[in-house]
Amino acid sequence: MKHVIAKDSPGEKVLLLGNEAIARGALESNIEIAASYPGTPASEIIDTLALIAEDFGIHVEWSTNEKVAFEVAIGGALCGKRSMASMKHIGANWIVDSLMHAVYHGFNSALLIISADDPSGHSSANEQDNRYLANMAEIPVLEPSNAQEAKDFVKIGVEISEEVRLPVMIRMVTRICHSKGVVILGNLNRISKTPKFYDDYYKDFVLNDNIVGPRAVPKMHEILHKKLEKIEEIAKRFQLFKEENGGGYYEDIGIISSSVAVSYILDYIKHRELNGKIKLLKLGLTHPFPKNIVSKFIKDLKKVLVIEEGEPFIENNLKIIAKEENPKLEILGKLTHHLPREGELNYSIIDNAISKVLNLEPEAPPREKLIFLEKVSKILTPRTLTMCAGCPHRAAYYAAKKVLRLLKKPEYIAIGDIGCYTLGMYSPLRFMQDVFGMGGSIGIANGVFQSKIGVPVIATIGDSTFYHAGIPALINATFNKANIKVMILDNFVTGMTGYQPHPGTGKTAMGLETKKVKIEEICKACGIDMIKIVDPYDQESSIEAMKEILNFPGPAVIIFRRICAQVRLRMARISGEKIVKCFIDKEKCNGCKTCIINFGCPAIGFDLKNKKAFIDVNSCVGCGVCIYVCPNNAILR
Ligand code: SF4
Ligand code: SF4
């Protein structure tokens, strides 16, 4: 069996990641089209579905970006196929344009958006609460609190979506996406619908004179509002609101919560033996805000503590309702600093917040844990983020920096994009001065050039990111004569999110052979006249090519092409290929540390006793770039 989610054994308990549970939910709910662009913490949804897609007749794809993924799902839903698009929180920013149109449509088949929010920004540049996005788009939001609900809510989302003919968002958060939990499998009665393009939604909007265009917009908006009015009642039918704990002791205090915070609260209640003593309202649906359910809950309370991960979304909505229902109610939460507004929640934070409200002593972290943390903090050396040993991106940046020095152009502006290559911003390379999100490097470089700054302007972008959002900005450079230099760091994979394929790899998400879309051909079609392709491990050629693009009087592209060091290692392990490592000749090494200070491969260390550098054979991947770096020819293969 390719993955446990394919098991046809209803009632069996299995251990699944939250993301795998979503994939299983998609199987159980007859999703037939699933699309995404890789983004942590959501990537495993498609990674998992792709493994079993062919066996179940599902189309699963990595799309070029989230907007396209969502539009693929829209297309599927328009043809009567249950469809879903999954993405990380910032990925959802890309779908806004299509989403704001989609909400006025009436899909006959389910259309789901799985948004994986990343509080604390573990693998993201920001914290973003996509409940606000759903609020703006006016679509329902379901918030599972564990892996079981992640699976079940997909099914519920599908049913709600089809009942009201609206896209439905399932808001995941990192700790649900990436935690394992027991999931009871449901039925796998896959049904494949015959595709049929439905355009009957227009019937809802046709005005007297048969005009569906702009004049119908207010009518379409009104229909959307009517749909939203029904959601709370529908959600009640699916038991999306639960009072988890009867209030017997703290009669006039309640807690309202959603998502992963519910699991922490239930742990707290169990641990502090508060079962049956404090009321907890768990919201499985938070938009449209369930006014009636919440009004009933707060009616006789004096105090309510709102515990939610992300922004004070429930808290702010509650304030509006309490004004009418219970104006004296004391509302505690993020806005009263009972909980932090930034970062992830955890058991200690929740322990502190609830204990404070209940006048209990918070539990101190176990003594052994404190002792351990103190010991560890003394041993560990603070480290900066760095690329892997043998990473081709390090070699590319090293060559580029060397050229800028050689050309006596120490002043330059380099804008980075998001991906593994972003790490070139940190020590010791410090190549880019600033970094932005998907495709932003090229777009912003355009503007930096137009400011007439008078120094070379460079954008650095990865292969997958180039396909995602780099192309329009490159066309802009040609069109508007922005003399920028674009370094495309092509490692044949979407590296940072888990090595997913992209249009340049020749494989689809489902492992099928497909045409490779070549970056250089795109660049040519974008009007770029100077394109160089080099292997960054070959420093001499890289330096020559970099010089040429810097001297070219117009926008130019250099593609640094070399497979990701991790993927190569994996391939070598599978094929049994023996990798020849490098080593340092102690006689020749004079301890200058150039290899560490200027290059920084993590496989190179320094022996303080002998004052010589050394290479850790376990980390070295034998790329040989450090051979070029050492001024004393002390590094050998
Ligand atoms: S650059 Fe060469 S000589 Fe200098 S520390 Fe490294 S290995 Fe030794
Ligand atoms: S050969 Fe040198 S640069 Fe490459 S991984 Fe080994 S130590 Fe690092």
mmCIF file of N, CA, C and O in Angstrom, residues 414-450:
data_model
loop_
_atom_site.group_PDB
_atom_site.id
_atom_site.type_symbol
_atom_site.label_atom_id
_atom_site.label_comp_id
_atom_site.label_asym_id
_atom_site.label_seq_id
_atom_site.Cartn_x
_atom_site.Cartn_y
_atom_site.Cartn_z
ATOM 1 N N ALA A 414 21.298 44.085 -4.084
ATOM 2 C CA ALA A 414 20.742 42.775 -4.449
ATOM 3 C C ALA A 414 19.480 42.546 -3.623
ATOM 4 O O ALA A 414 19.490 42.671 -2.399
ATOM 5 N N ILE A 415 18.406 42.224 -4.329
ATOM 6 C CA ILE A 415 17.125 41.941 -3.665
ATOM 7 C C ILE A 415 16.832 40.453 -3.814
ATOM 8 O O ILE A 415 16.864 39.923 -4.925
ATOM 9 N N GLY A 416 16.562 39.811 -2.710
ATOM 10 C CA GLY A 416 16.323 38.365 -2.728
ATOM 11 C C GLY A 416 14.844 38.026 -2.734
ATOM 12 O O GLY A 416 13.980 38.861 -2.477
ATOM 13 N N ASP A 417 14.591 36.758 -3.031
ATOM 14 C CA ASP A 417 13.236 36.227 -3.088
ATOM 15 C C ASP A 417 13.104 35.169 -1.974
ATOM 16 O O ASP A 417 14.019 35.029 -1.177
ATOM 17 N N ILE A 418 12.020 34.413 -1.965
ATOM 18 C CA ILE A 418 11.834 33.491 -0.849
ATOM 19 C C ILE A 418 12.069 32.034 -1.266
ATOM 20 O O ILE A 418 11.557 31.587 -2.266
ATOM 21 N N GLY A 419 12.890 31.361 -0.496
ATOM 22 C CA GLY A 419 13.260 29.967 -0.788
ATOM 23 C C GLY A 419 14.576 29.683 -0.094
ATOM 24 O O GLY A 419 15.063 30.501 0.689
ATOM 25 N N CYS A 420 15.204 28.514 -0.377
ATOM 26 C CA CYS A 420 16.496 28.188 0.261
ATOM 27 C C CYS A 420 17.518 29.296 0.019
ATOM 28 O O CYS A 420 18.318 29.623 0.885
ATOM 29 N N TYR A 421 17.488 29.839 -1.204
ATOM 30 C CA TYR A 421 18.478 30.854 -1.597
ATOM 31 C C TYR A 421 18.348 32.156 -0.802
ATOM 32 O O TYR A 421 19.253 32.975 -0.825
ATOM 33 N N THR A 422 17.250 32.321 -0.084
ATOM 34 C CA THR A 422 17.093 33.491 0.791
ATOM 35 C C THR A 422 18.217 33.525 1.823
ATOM 36 O O THR A 422 18.617 34.577 2.304
ATOM 37 N N LEU A 423 18.721 32.312 2.163
ATOM 38 C CA LEU A 423 19.739 32.216 3.205
ATOM 39 C C LEU A 423 21.048 32.891 2.802
ATOM 40 O O LEU A 423 21.925 33.101 3.634
ATOM 41 N N GLY A 424 21.180 33.246 1.534
ATOM 42 C CA GLY A 424 22.351 33.994 1.081
ATOM 43 C C GLY A 424 22.410 35.382 1.673
ATOM 44 O O GLY A 424 23.384 36.111 1.509
ATOM 45 N N MET A 425 21.360 35.759 2.366
ATOM 46 C CA MET A 425 21.332 37.076 3.004
ATOM 47 C C MET A 425 22.171 37.091 4.291
ATOM 48 O O MET A 425 22.610 38.126 4.758
ATOM 49 N N TYR A 426 22.346 35.882 4.855
ATOM 50 C CA TYR A 426 22.993 35.815 6.166
ATOM 51 C C TYR A 426 24.507 35.636 6.053
ATOM 52 O O TYR A 426 25.025 35.320 4.992
ATOM 53 N N SER A 427 25.159 35.787 7.180
ATOM 54 C CA SER A 427 26.607 35.590 7.262
ATOM 55 C C SER A 427 26.963 34.167 6.854
ATOM 56 O O SER A 427 26.191 33.259 7.131
ATOM 57 N N PRO A 428 28.097 33.880 6.277
ATOM 58 C CA PRO A 428 29.113 34.878 5.934
ATOM 59 C C PRO A 428 28.909 35.504 4.547
ATOM 60 O O PRO A 428 29.640 36.409 4.192
ATOM 61 N N LEU A 429 27.947 34.999 3.761
ATOM 62 C CA LEU A 429 27.828 35.501 2.387
ATOM 63 C C LEU A 429 27.299 36.926 2.346
ATOM 64 O O LEU A 429 27.815 37.777 1.646
ATOM 65 N N ARG A 430 26.225 37.155 3.078
ATOM 66 C CA ARG A 430 25.613 38.497 3.142
ATOM 67 C C ARG A 430 25.498 39.117 1.751
ATOM 68 O O ARG A 430 25.911 40.252 1.522
ATOM 69 N N PHE A 431 24.937 38.354 0.822
ATOM 70 C CA PHE A 431 24.900 38.828 -0.565
ATOM 71 C C PHE A 431 23.773 39.838 -0.795
ATOM 72 O O PHE A 431 23.964 40.873 -1.419
ATOM 73 N N MET A 432 22.571 39.507 -0.314
ATOM 74 C CA MET A 432 21.439 40.411 -0.553
ATOM 75 C C MET A 432 21.278 41.372 0.610
ATOM 76 O O MET A 432 21.499 41.015 1.763
ATOM 77 N N GLN A 433 20.829 42.565 0.265
ATOM 78 C CA GLN A 433 20.566 43.555 1.325
ATOM 79 C C GLN A 433 19.148 43.418 1.860
ATOM 80 O O GLN A 433 18.842 43.835 2.959
ATOM 81 N N ASP A 434 18.245 42.881 1.021
ATOM 82 C CA ASP A 434 16.856 42.765 1.466
ATOM 83 C C ASP A 434 16.203 41.581 0.755
ATOM 84 O O ASP A 434 16.666 41.149 -0.298
ATOM 85 N N VAL A 435 15.147 41.084 1.344
ATOM 86 C CA VAL A 435 14.483 39.894 0.818
ATOM 87 C C VAL A 435 12.973 40.083 0.861
ATOM 88 O O VAL A 435 12.440 40.605 1.850
ATOM 89 N N PHE A 436 12.312 39.688 -0.218
ATOM 90 C CA PHE A 436 10.843 39.770 -0.239
ATOM 91 C C PHE A 436 10.260 38.427 -0.652
ATOM 92 O O PHE A 436 10.989 37.467 -0.840
ATOM 93 N N GLY A 437 8.927 38.383 -0.805
ATOM 94 C CA GLY A 437 8.241 37.119 -1.102
ATOM 95 C C GLY A 437 8.251 36.782 -2.583
ATOM 96 O O GLY A 437 8.900 37.439 -3.397
ATOM 97 N N MET A 438 7.489 35.747 -2.910
ATOM 98 C CA MET A 438 7.445 35.135 -4.237
ATOM 99 C C MET A 438 7.518 36.139 -5.404
ATOM 100 O O MET A 438 6.591 36.922 -5.624
ATOM 101 N N GLY A 439 8.597 36.077 -6.163
ATOM 102 C CA GLY A 439 8.737 36.914 -7.353
ATOM 103 C C GLY A 439 9.064 38.368 -7.054
ATOM 104 O O GLY A 439 9.380 39.136 -7.966
ATOM 105 N N GLY A 440 8.990 38.751 -5.796
ATOM 106 C CA GLY A 440 9.188 40.152 -5.417
ATOM 107 C C GLY A 440 10.579 40.659 -5.752
ATOM 108 O O GLY A 440 10.770 41.852 -6.006
ATOM 109 N N SER A 441 11.558 39.758 -5.771
ATOM 110 C CA SER A 441 12.933 40.215 -6.011
ATOM 111 C C SER A 441 13.054 40.932 -7.355
ATOM 112 O O SER A 441 13.647 42.008 -7.438
ATOM 113 N N ILE A 442 12.482 40.332 -8.400
ATOM 114 C CA ILE A 442 12.642 40.933 -9.731
ATOM 115 C C ILE A 442 11.801 42.213 -9.825
ATOM 116 O O ILE A 442 12.271 43.243 -10.333
ATOM 117 N N GLY A 443 10.592 42.163 -9.326
ATOM 118 C CA GLY A 443 9.723 43.346 -9.375
ATOM 119 C C GLY A 443 10.355 44.514 -8.636
ATOM 120 O O GLY A 443 10.411 45.652 -9.146
ATOM 121 N N ILE A 444 10.873 44.249 -7.461
ATOM 122 C CA ILE A 444 11.437 45.328 -6.648
ATOM 123 C C ILE A 444 12.747 45.828 -7.264
ATOM 124 O O ILE A 444 13.024 47.024 -7.283
ATOM 125 N N ALA A 445 13.525 44.896 -7.828
ATOM 126 C CA ALA A 445 14.761 45.314 -8.517
ATOM 127 C C ALA A 445 14.419 46.298 -9.641
ATOM 128 O O ALA A 445 15.150 47.266 -9.870
ATOM 129 N N ASN A 446 13.305 46.060 -10.345
ATOM 130 C CA ASN A 446 12.851 47.008 -11.382
ATOM 131 C C ASN A 446 12.749 48.418 -10.796
ATOM 132 O O ASN A 446 13.263 49.386 -11.362
ATOM 133 N N GLY A 447 12.111 48.517 -9.658
ATOM 134 C CA GLY A 447 11.901 49.826 -9.032
ATOM 135 C C GLY A 447 13.189 50.424 -8.508
ATOM 136 O O GLY A 447 13.416 51.636 -8.619
ATOM 137 N N VAL A 448 14.058 49.565 -7.966
ATOM 138 C CA VAL A 448 15.343 50.060 -7.449
ATOM 139 C C VAL A 448 16.130 50.675 -8.614
ATOM 140 O O VAL A 448 16.700 51.761 -8.490
ATOM 141 N N PHE A 449 16.117 50.000 -9.771
ATOM 142 C CA PHE A 449 16.828 50.542 -10.932
ATOM 143 C C PHE A 449 16.207 51.886 -11.345
ATOM 144 O O PHE A 449 16.921 52.858 -11.615
ATOM 145 N N GLN A 450 14.872 51.931 -11.394
ATOM 146 C CA GLN A 450 14.212 53.156 -11.875
ATOM 147 C C GLN A 450 14.439 54.344 -10.929
ATOM 148 O O GLN A 450 14.208 55.488 -11.300
#
